[in-house]
mmCIF file with all atom_site columns, C-alpha atoms in Angstrom:
data_model
loop_
_atom_site.group_PDB
_atom_site.id
_atom_site.type_symbol
_atom_site.label_atom_id
_atom_site.label_alt_id
_atom_site.label_comp_id
_atom_site.label_asym_id
_atom_site.label_entity_id
_atom_site.label_seq_id
_atom_site.pdbx_PDB_ins_code
_atom_site.Cartn_x
_atom_site.Cartn_y
_atom_site.Cartn_z
_atom_site.occupancy
_atom_site.B_iso_or_equiv
_atom_site.pdbx_formal_charge
_atom_site.auth_seq_id
_atom_site.auth_comp_id
_atom_site.auth_asym_id
_atom_site.auth_atom_id
_atom_site.pdbx_PDB_model_num
ATOM 1   C CA . MET A 1 1   ? 0.000    0.000  0.000   1.00 50.00 ? 171 MET A CA 1
ATOM 2   C CA . VAL A 1 2   ? 1.271    3.421  -0.998  1.00 52.00 ? 172 VAL A CA 1
ATOM 3   C CA . ARG A 1 3   ? 1.345    6.055  1.674   1.00 55.00 ? 173 ARG A CA 1
ATOM 4   C CA . GLY A 1 4   ? -1.916   8.228  1.517   1.00 52.00 ? 174 GLY A CA 1
ATOM 5   C CA . VAL A 1 5   ? -3.570   5.976  -1.040  1.00 50.00 ? 175 VAL A CA 1
ATOM 6   C CA . GLU A 1 6   ? -6.149   3.300  -0.218  1.00 52.00 ? 176 GLU A CA 1
ATOM 7   C CA . THR A 1 7   ? -7.601   0.620  -2.390  1.00 51.00 ? 177 THR A CA 1
ATOM 8   C CA . ALA A 1 8   ? -11.412  0.488  -2.437  1.00 51.00 ? 178 ALA A CA 1
ATOM 9   C CA . GLY A 1 9   ? -11.550  -2.620 -4.518  1.00 55.00 ? 179 GLY A CA 1
ATOM 10  C CA . PRO A 1 10  ? -9.589   -4.342 -7.211  1.00 60.00 ? 180 PRO A CA 1
ATOM 11  C CA . GLY A 1 11  ? -8.215   -1.700 -9.520  1.00 58.00 ? 181 GLY A CA 1
ATOM 12  C CA . VAL A 1 12  ? -9.864   1.279  -7.746  1.00 55.00 ? 182 VAL A CA 1
ATOM 13  C CA . LEU A 1 13  ? -7.751   3.737  -5.806  1.00 53.00 ? 183 LEU A CA 1
ATOM 14  C CA . ARG A 1 14  ? -9.165   6.142  -3.254  1.00 55.00 ? 184 ARG A CA 1
ATOM 15  C CA . VAL A 1 15  ? -7.065   9.138  -2.487  1.00 52.00 ? 185 VAL A CA 1
ATOM 16  C CA . PRO A 1 16  ? -8.018   11.371 0.432   1.00 54.00 ? 186 PRO A CA 1
ATOM 17  C CA . GLY A 1 17  ? -9.314   14.592 -1.046  1.00 54.00 ? 187 GLY A CA 1
ATOM 18  C CA . GLY A 1 18  ? -10.342  12.883 -4.300  1.00 53.00 ? 188 GLY A CA 1
ATOM 19  C CA . ASN A 1 19  ? -8.494   11.396 -7.203  1.00 49.00 ? 189 ASN A CA 1
ATOM 20  C CA . GLY A 1 20  ? -9.540   13.996 -9.784  1.00 49.00 ? 190 GLY A CA 1
ATOM 21  C CA . SER A 1 21  ? -12.442  12.054 -11.280 1.00 51.00 ? 191 SER A CA 1
ATOM 22  C CA . ALA A 1 22  ? -15.212  14.247 -9.781  1.00 54.00 ? 192 ALA A CA 1
ATOM 23  C CA . PRO A 1 23  ? -13.882  17.190 -7.791  1.00 54.00 ? 193 PRO A CA 1
ATOM 24  C CA . ASP A 1 24  ? -17.322  18.758 -7.145  1.00 61.00 ? 194 ASP A CA 1
ATOM 25  C CA . GLU A 1 25  ? -19.128  15.530 -6.206  1.00 70.00 ? 195 GLU A CA 1
ATOM 26  C CA . GLN A 1 26  ? -21.402  15.950 -3.161  1.00 71.00 ? 196 GLN A CA 1
ATOM 27  C CA . PRO A 1 27  ? -21.461  13.586 -0.240  1.00 84.00 ? 197 PRO A CA 1
ATOM 28  C CA . PRO A 1 28  ? -24.288  11.034 -0.538  1.00 86.00 ? 198 PRO A CA 1
ATOM 29  C CA . LEU A 1 29  ? -26.375  12.593 2.260   1.00 87.00 ? 199 LEU A CA 1
ATOM 30  C CA . GLU A 1 30  ? -26.302  16.043 0.654   1.00 89.00 ? 200 GLU A CA 1
ATOM 31  C CA . GLU A 1 31  ? -27.156  14.513 -2.713  1.00 88.00 ? 201 GLU A CA 1
ATOM 32  C CA . LEU A 1 32  ? -30.126  12.732 -1.125  1.00 90.00 ? 202 LEU A CA 1
ATOM 33  C CA . LYS A 1 33  ? -31.330  15.980 0.469   1.00 88.00 ? 203 LYS A CA 1
ATOM 34  C CA . ALA A 1 34  ? -31.075  17.816 -2.841  1.00 89.00 ? 204 ALA A CA 1
ATOM 35  C CA . SER A 1 35  ? -32.966  15.028 -4.627  1.00 90.00 ? 205 SER A CA 1
ATOM 36  C CA . LEU A 1 36  ? -35.714  15.069 -2.006  1.00 90.00 ? 206 LEU A CA 1
ATOM 37  C CA . ARG A 1 37  ? -36.035  18.849 -2.349  1.00 91.00 ? 207 ARG A CA 1
ATOM 38  C CA . ARG A 1 38  ? -36.374  18.537 -6.125  1.00 92.00 ? 208 ARG A CA 1
ATOM 39  C CA . LEU A 1 39  ? -38.934  15.745 -5.689  1.00 91.00 ? 209 LEU A CA 1
ATOM 40  C CA . LEU A 1 40  ? -40.958  17.807 -3.192  1.00 90.00 ? 210 LEU A CA 1
ATOM 41  C CA . ALA A 1 41  ? -40.869  20.847 -5.500  1.00 89.00 ? 211 ALA A CA 1
ATOM 42  C CA . THR A 1 42  ? -42.062  18.739 -8.432  1.00 90.00 ? 212 THR A CA 1
ATOM 43  C CA . VAL A 1 43  ? -44.863  17.130 -6.403  1.00 89.00 ? 213 VAL A CA 1
ATOM 44  C CA . LEU A 1 44  ? -46.047  20.511 -5.104  1.00 88.00 ? 214 LEU A CA 1
ATOM 45  C CA . ASP A 1 45  ? -45.892  22.020 -8.585  1.00 89.00 ? 215 ASP A CA 1
ATOM 46  C CA . ARG A 1 46  ? -47.991  19.207 -10.027 1.00 90.00 ? 216 ARG A CA 1
ATOM 47  C CA . ALA A 1 47  ? -50.466  19.273 -7.097  1.00 88.00 ? 217 ALA A CA 1
ATOM 48  C CA . PHE A 1 48  ? -50.981  23.022 -7.395  1.00 87.00 ? 218 PHE A CA 1
ATOM 49  C CA . GLY A 1 49  ? -51.325  22.674 -11.154 1.00 88.00 ? 219 GLY A CA 1
ATOM 50  C CA . ILE A 1 50  ? -54.046  20.043 -10.747 1.00 89.00 ? 220 ILE A CA 1
ATOM 51  C CA . ALA A 1 51  ? -55.831  22.124 -8.096  1.00 86.00 ? 221 ALA A CA 1
ATOM 52  C CA . LEU A 1 52  ? -55.678  25.210 -10.319 1.00 88.00 ? 222 LEU A CA 1
ATOM 53  C CA . GLU A 1 53  ? -57.141  23.248 -13.239 1.00 89.00 ? 223 GLU A CA 1
ATOM 54  C CA . ARG A 1 54  ? -60.010  22.048 -11.037 1.00 88.00 ? 224 ARG A CA 1
ATOM 55  C CA . VAL A 1 55  ? -60.750  25.602 -9.847  1.00 87.00 ? 225 VAL A CA 1
ATOM 56  C CA . GLU A 1 56  ? -60.734  26.832 -13.454 1.00 88.00 ? 226 GLU A CA 1
ATOM 57  C CA . ASP A 1 57  ? -63.082  23.979 -14.431 1.00 87.00 ? 227 ASP A CA 1
ATOM 58  C CA . LEU A 1 58  ? -65.433  24.929 -11.579 1.00 84.00 ? 228 LEU A CA 1
ATOM 59  C CA . ALA A 1 59  ? -65.370  28.599 -12.589 1.00 83.00 ? 229 ALA A CA 1
ATOM 60  C CA . GLY A 1 60  ? -66.141  27.649 -16.191 1.00 85.00 ? 230 GLY A CA 1
ATOM 61  C CA . TRP A 1 61  ? -69.010  25.440 -15.068 1.00 82.00 ? 231 TRP A CA 1
ATOM 62  C CA . LEU A 1 62  ? -70.449  28.262 -12.936 1.00 75.00 ? 232 LEU A CA 1
ATOM 63  C CA . ASP A 1 63  ? -70.174  30.663 -15.884 1.00 76.00 ? 233 ASP A CA 1
ATOM 64  C CA . GLU A 1 64  ? -71.992  28.142 -18.069 1.00 76.00 ? 234 GLU A CA 1
ATOM 65  C CA . VAL A 1 65  ? -74.725  27.699 -15.451 1.00 70.00 ? 235 VAL A CA 1
ATOM 66  C CA . ALA A 1 66  ? -75.078  31.456 -15.167 1.00 65.00 ? 236 ALA A CA 1
ATOM 67  C CA . ALA A 1 67  ? -75.323  31.813 -18.937 1.00 69.00 ? 237 ALA A CA 1
ATOM 68  C CA . ARG A 1 68  ? -77.838  29.002 -19.444 1.00 71.00 ? 238 ARG A CA 1
ATOM 69  C CA . GLY A 1 69  ? -79.421  28.740 -16.030 1.00 71.00 ? 239 GLY A CA 1
ATOM 70  C CA . GLY A 1 70  ? -82.235  31.170 -16.644 1.00 75.00 ? 240 GLY A CA 1
ATOM 71  C CA . ILE A 1 71  ? -83.678  33.837 -14.414 1.00 77.00 ? 241 ILE A CA 1
ATOM 72  C CA . ARG A 1 72  ? -83.910  31.746 -11.245 1.00 79.00 ? 242 ARG A CA 1
ATOM 73  C CA . MET A 1 73  ? -80.316  30.567 -11.356 1.00 79.00 ? 243 MET A CA 1
ATOM 74  C CA . ASN A 1 74  ? -78.999  34.043 -12.137 1.00 80.00 ? 244 ASN A CA 1
ATOM 75  C CA . ALA A 1 75  ? -81.078  35.473 -9.307  1.00 84.00 ? 245 ALA A CA 1
ATOM 76  C CA . LEU A 1 76  ? -79.622  32.874 -6.956  1.00 83.00 ? 246 LEU A CA 1
ATOM 77  C CA . LEU A 1 77  ? -76.075  33.593 -8.100  1.00 82.00 ? 247 LEU A CA 1
ATOM 78  C CA . GLY A 1 78  ? -76.665  37.358 -7.894  1.00 86.00 ? 248 GLY A CA 1
ATOM 79  C CA . GLY A 1 79  ? -77.928  37.018 -4.336  1.00 88.00 ? 249 GLY A CA 1
ATOM 80  C CA . ALA A 1 80  ? -74.962  34.852 -3.387  1.00 88.00 ? 250 ALA A CA 1
ATOM 81  C CA . ARG A 1 81  ? -72.490  37.322 -4.916  1.00 88.00 ? 251 ARG A CA 1
ATOM 82  C CA . ALA A 1 82  ? -74.133  40.205 -3.079  1.00 88.00 ? 252 ALA A CA 1
ATOM 83  C CA . ALA A 1 83  ? -74.112  38.306 0.221   1.00 88.00 ? 253 ALA A CA 1
ATOM 84  C CA . LEU A 1 84  ? -70.436  37.423 -0.197  1.00 88.00 ? 254 LEU A CA 1
ATOM 85  C CA . GLY A 1 85  ? -69.695  41.047 -1.044  1.00 88.00 ? 255 GLY A CA 1
ATOM 86  C CA . GLY A 1 86  ? -71.465  42.297 2.079   1.00 89.00 ? 256 GLY A CA 1
ATOM 87  C CA . ARG A 1 87  ? -74.434  43.809 0.219   1.00 90.00 ? 257 ARG A CA 1
ATOM 88  C CA . ASN A 1 88  ? -78.149  43.098 0.370   1.00 89.00 ? 258 ASN A CA 1
ATOM 89  C CA . PRO A 1 89  ? -78.746  39.608 -1.098  1.00 89.00 ? 259 PRO A CA 1
ATOM 90  C CA . VAL A 1 90  ? -82.370  40.382 -2.008  1.00 91.00 ? 260 VAL A CA 1
ATOM 91  C CA . TRP A 1 91  ? -81.341  43.312 -4.170  1.00 88.00 ? 261 TRP A CA 1
ATOM 92  C CA . GLY A 1 92  ? -78.527  41.201 -5.638  1.00 89.00 ? 262 GLY A CA 1
ATOM 93  C CA . ALA A 1 93  ? -81.059  38.500 -6.546  1.00 89.00 ? 263 ALA A CA 1
ATOM 94  C CA . ILE A 1 94  ? -83.329  41.069 -8.190  1.00 87.00 ? 264 ILE A CA 1
ATOM 95  C CA . VAL A 1 95  ? -80.448  42.508 -10.218 1.00 87.00 ? 265 VAL A CA 1
ATOM 96  C CA . GLY A 1 96  ? -79.207  39.023 -11.140 1.00 86.00 ? 266 GLY A CA 1
ATOM 97  C CA . GLY A 1 97  ? -82.654  37.978 -12.340 1.00 85.00 ? 267 GLY A CA 1
ATOM 98  C CA . PHE A 1 98  ? -83.101  41.222 -14.267 1.00 86.00 ? 268 PHE A CA 1
ATOM 99  C CA . ARG A 1 99  ? -79.775  40.726 -16.051 1.00 83.00 ? 269 ARG A CA 1
ATOM 100 C CA . ALA A 1 100 ? -80.840  37.243 -17.170 1.00 82.00 ? 270 ALA A CA 1
ATOM 101 C CA . MET A 1 101 ? -83.906  38.596 -18.965 1.00 83.00 ? 271 MET A CA 1
ATOM 102 C CA . SER A 1 102 ? -83.936  39.219 -22.673 1.00 84.00 ? 272 SER A CA 1
ATOM 103 C CA . PRO A 1 103 ? -84.059  42.869 -23.777 1.00 87.00 ? 273 PRO A CA 1
ATOM 104 C CA . ALA A 1 104 ? -87.711  42.526 -24.817 1.00 89.00 ? 274 ALA A CA 1
ATOM 105 C CA . ALA A 1 105 ? -88.643  41.089 -21.418 1.00 87.00 ? 275 ALA A CA 1
ATOM 106 C CA . ARG A 1 106 ? -86.764  43.912 -19.681 1.00 88.00 ? 276 ARG A CA 1
ATOM 107 C CA . VAL A 1 107 ? -88.687  46.525 -21.669 1.00 91.00 ? 277 VAL A CA 1
ATOM 108 C CA . ALA A 1 108 ? -92.003  44.794 -20.908 1.00 91.00 ? 278 ALA A CA 1
ATOM 109 C CA . LEU A 1 109 ? -91.212  44.637 -17.176 1.00 89.00 ? 279 LEU A CA 1
ATOM 110 C CA . ILE A 1 110 ? -90.211  48.299 -17.032 1.00 91.00 ? 280 ILE A CA 1
ATOM 111 C CA . ALA A 1 111 ? -93.347  49.297 -18.970 1.00 92.00 ? 281 ALA A CA 1
ATOM 112 C CA . ALA A 1 112 ? -95.535  47.270 -16.580 1.00 90.00 ? 282 ALA A CA 1
ATOM 113 C CA . LEU A 1 113 ? -93.909  48.901 -13.540 1.00 89.00 ? 283 LEU A CA 1
ATOM 114 C CA . VAL A 1 114 ? -94.321  52.408 -14.971 1.00 91.00 ? 284 VAL A CA 1
ATOM 115 C CA . LEU A 1 115 ? -97.930  51.671 -15.897 1.00 90.00 ? 285 LEU A CA 1
ATOM 116 C CA . ALA A 1 116 ? -98.597  50.318 -12.407 1.00 86.00 ? 286 ALA A CA 1
ATOM 117 C CA . LEU A 1 117 ? -97.156  53.476 -10.858 1.00 89.00 ? 287 LEU A CA 1
ATOM 118 C CA . LEU A 1 118 ? -99.244  55.690 -13.135 1.00 90.00 ? 288 LEU A CA 1
ATOM 119 C CA . LEU A 1 119 ? -102.428 53.730 -12.482 1.00 89.00 ? 289 LEU A CA 1
ATOM 120 C CA . LEU A 1 120 ? -101.870 53.446 -8.739  1.00 90.00 ? 290 LEU A CA 1
ATOM 121 C CA . PRO A 1 121 ? -104.029 56.480 -7.886  1.00 91.00 ? 291 PRO A CA 1
ATOM 122 C CA . VAL A 1 122 ? -106.840 55.142 -10.089 1.00 90.00 ? 292 VAL A CA 1
ATOM 123 C CA . THR A 1 123 ? -106.549 51.760 -8.405  1.00 88.00 ? 293 THR A CA 1
ATOM 124 C CA . VAL A 1 124 ? -106.724 53.339 -4.939  1.00 91.00 ? 294 VAL A CA 1
ATOM 125 C CA . VAL A 1 125 ? -109.818 55.358 -5.916  1.00 93.00 ? 295 VAL A CA 1
ATOM 126 C CA . LEU A 1 126 ? -111.494 52.221 -7.310  1.00 92.00 ? 296 LEU A CA 1
ATOM 127 C CA . LEU A 1 127 ? -110.656 50.293 -4.143  1.00 93.00 ? 297 LEU A CA 1
ATOM 128 C CA . LEU A 1 128 ? -112.113 53.045 -1.944  1.00 95.00 ? 298 LEU A CA 1
ATOM 129 C CA . LEU A 1 129 ? -115.235 53.168 -4.124  1.00 95.00 ? 299 LEU A CA 1
ATOM 130 C CA . PHE A 1 130 ? -115.635 49.385 -3.796  1.00 95.00 ? 300 PHE A CA 1
ATOM 131 C CA . LEU A 1 131 ? -115.291 49.622 -0.006  1.00 96.00 ? 301 LEU A CA 1
ATOM 132 C CA . ILE A 1 132 ? -117.911 52.403 0.171   1.00 96.00 ? 302 ILE A CA 1
ATOM 133 C CA . ILE A 1 133 ? -120.351 50.371 -1.938  1.00 96.00 ? 303 ILE A CA 1
ATOM 134 C CA . ALA A 1 134 ? -119.706 47.273 0.203   1.00 96.00 ? 304 ALA A CA 1
ATOM 135 C CA . ALA A 1 135 ? -120.378 49.309 3.363   1.00 95.00 ? 305 ALA A CA 1
ATOM 136 C CA . VAL A 1 136 ? -123.647 50.731 1.934   1.00 96.00 ? 306 VAL A CA 1
ATOM 137 C CA . VAL A 1 137 ? -124.833 47.264 0.885   1.00 95.00 ? 307 VAL A CA 1
ATOM 138 C CA . ALA A 1 138 ? -123.990 45.876 4.324   1.00 95.00 ? 308 ALA A CA 1
ATOM 139 C CA . ALA A 1 139 ? -125.876 48.756 6.006   1.00 94.00 ? 309 ALA A CA 1
ATOM 140 C CA . VAL A 1 140 ? -128.966 48.240 3.810   1.00 94.00 ? 310 VAL A CA 1
ATOM 141 C CA . ARG A 1 141 ? -129.024 44.507 4.555   1.00 92.00 ? 311 ARG A CA 1
ATOM 142 C CA . ALA A 1 142 ? -128.602 45.134 8.274   1.00 92.00 ? 312 ALA A CA 1
ATOM 143 C CA . SER A 1 143 ? -131.465 47.661 8.354   1.00 91.00 ? 313 SER A CA 1
ATOM 144 C CA . SER A 1 144 ? -133.844 45.379 6.413   1.00 86.00 ? 314 SER A CA 1
ATOM 145 C CA . ARG A 1 145 ? -133.627 42.598 8.975   1.00 78.00 ? 315 ARG A CA 1
#
């Protein structure tokens, strides 16, 4: 045996400090740690990628439901958005349902509301007239007994 040189097996020499074959080679424990870090980073990257795809799929599905769900579904989603945003969920449901209507239905609803407001005094007068007539009829029947 040569001084400072060991034999690791037949034909293999180990020299303290390396024999020049791989001067930057890491010890096995450090190499294992580095490999585990790379493995963990890859697993986390893939897991977050899968989770992000699922969230995007869910968002797309909700958009599709909102687009094709009709007035009730849009009212429900509008109320939920308003509640999550800290606003009045009833108003959010009304706005969500209104947005789901076709333009012709929106015009018809607005026209009906305006007409109802304009005819409200007439309706109140007719209701009072009906109540007066009902009271007179009731008084005549009570006096004829």
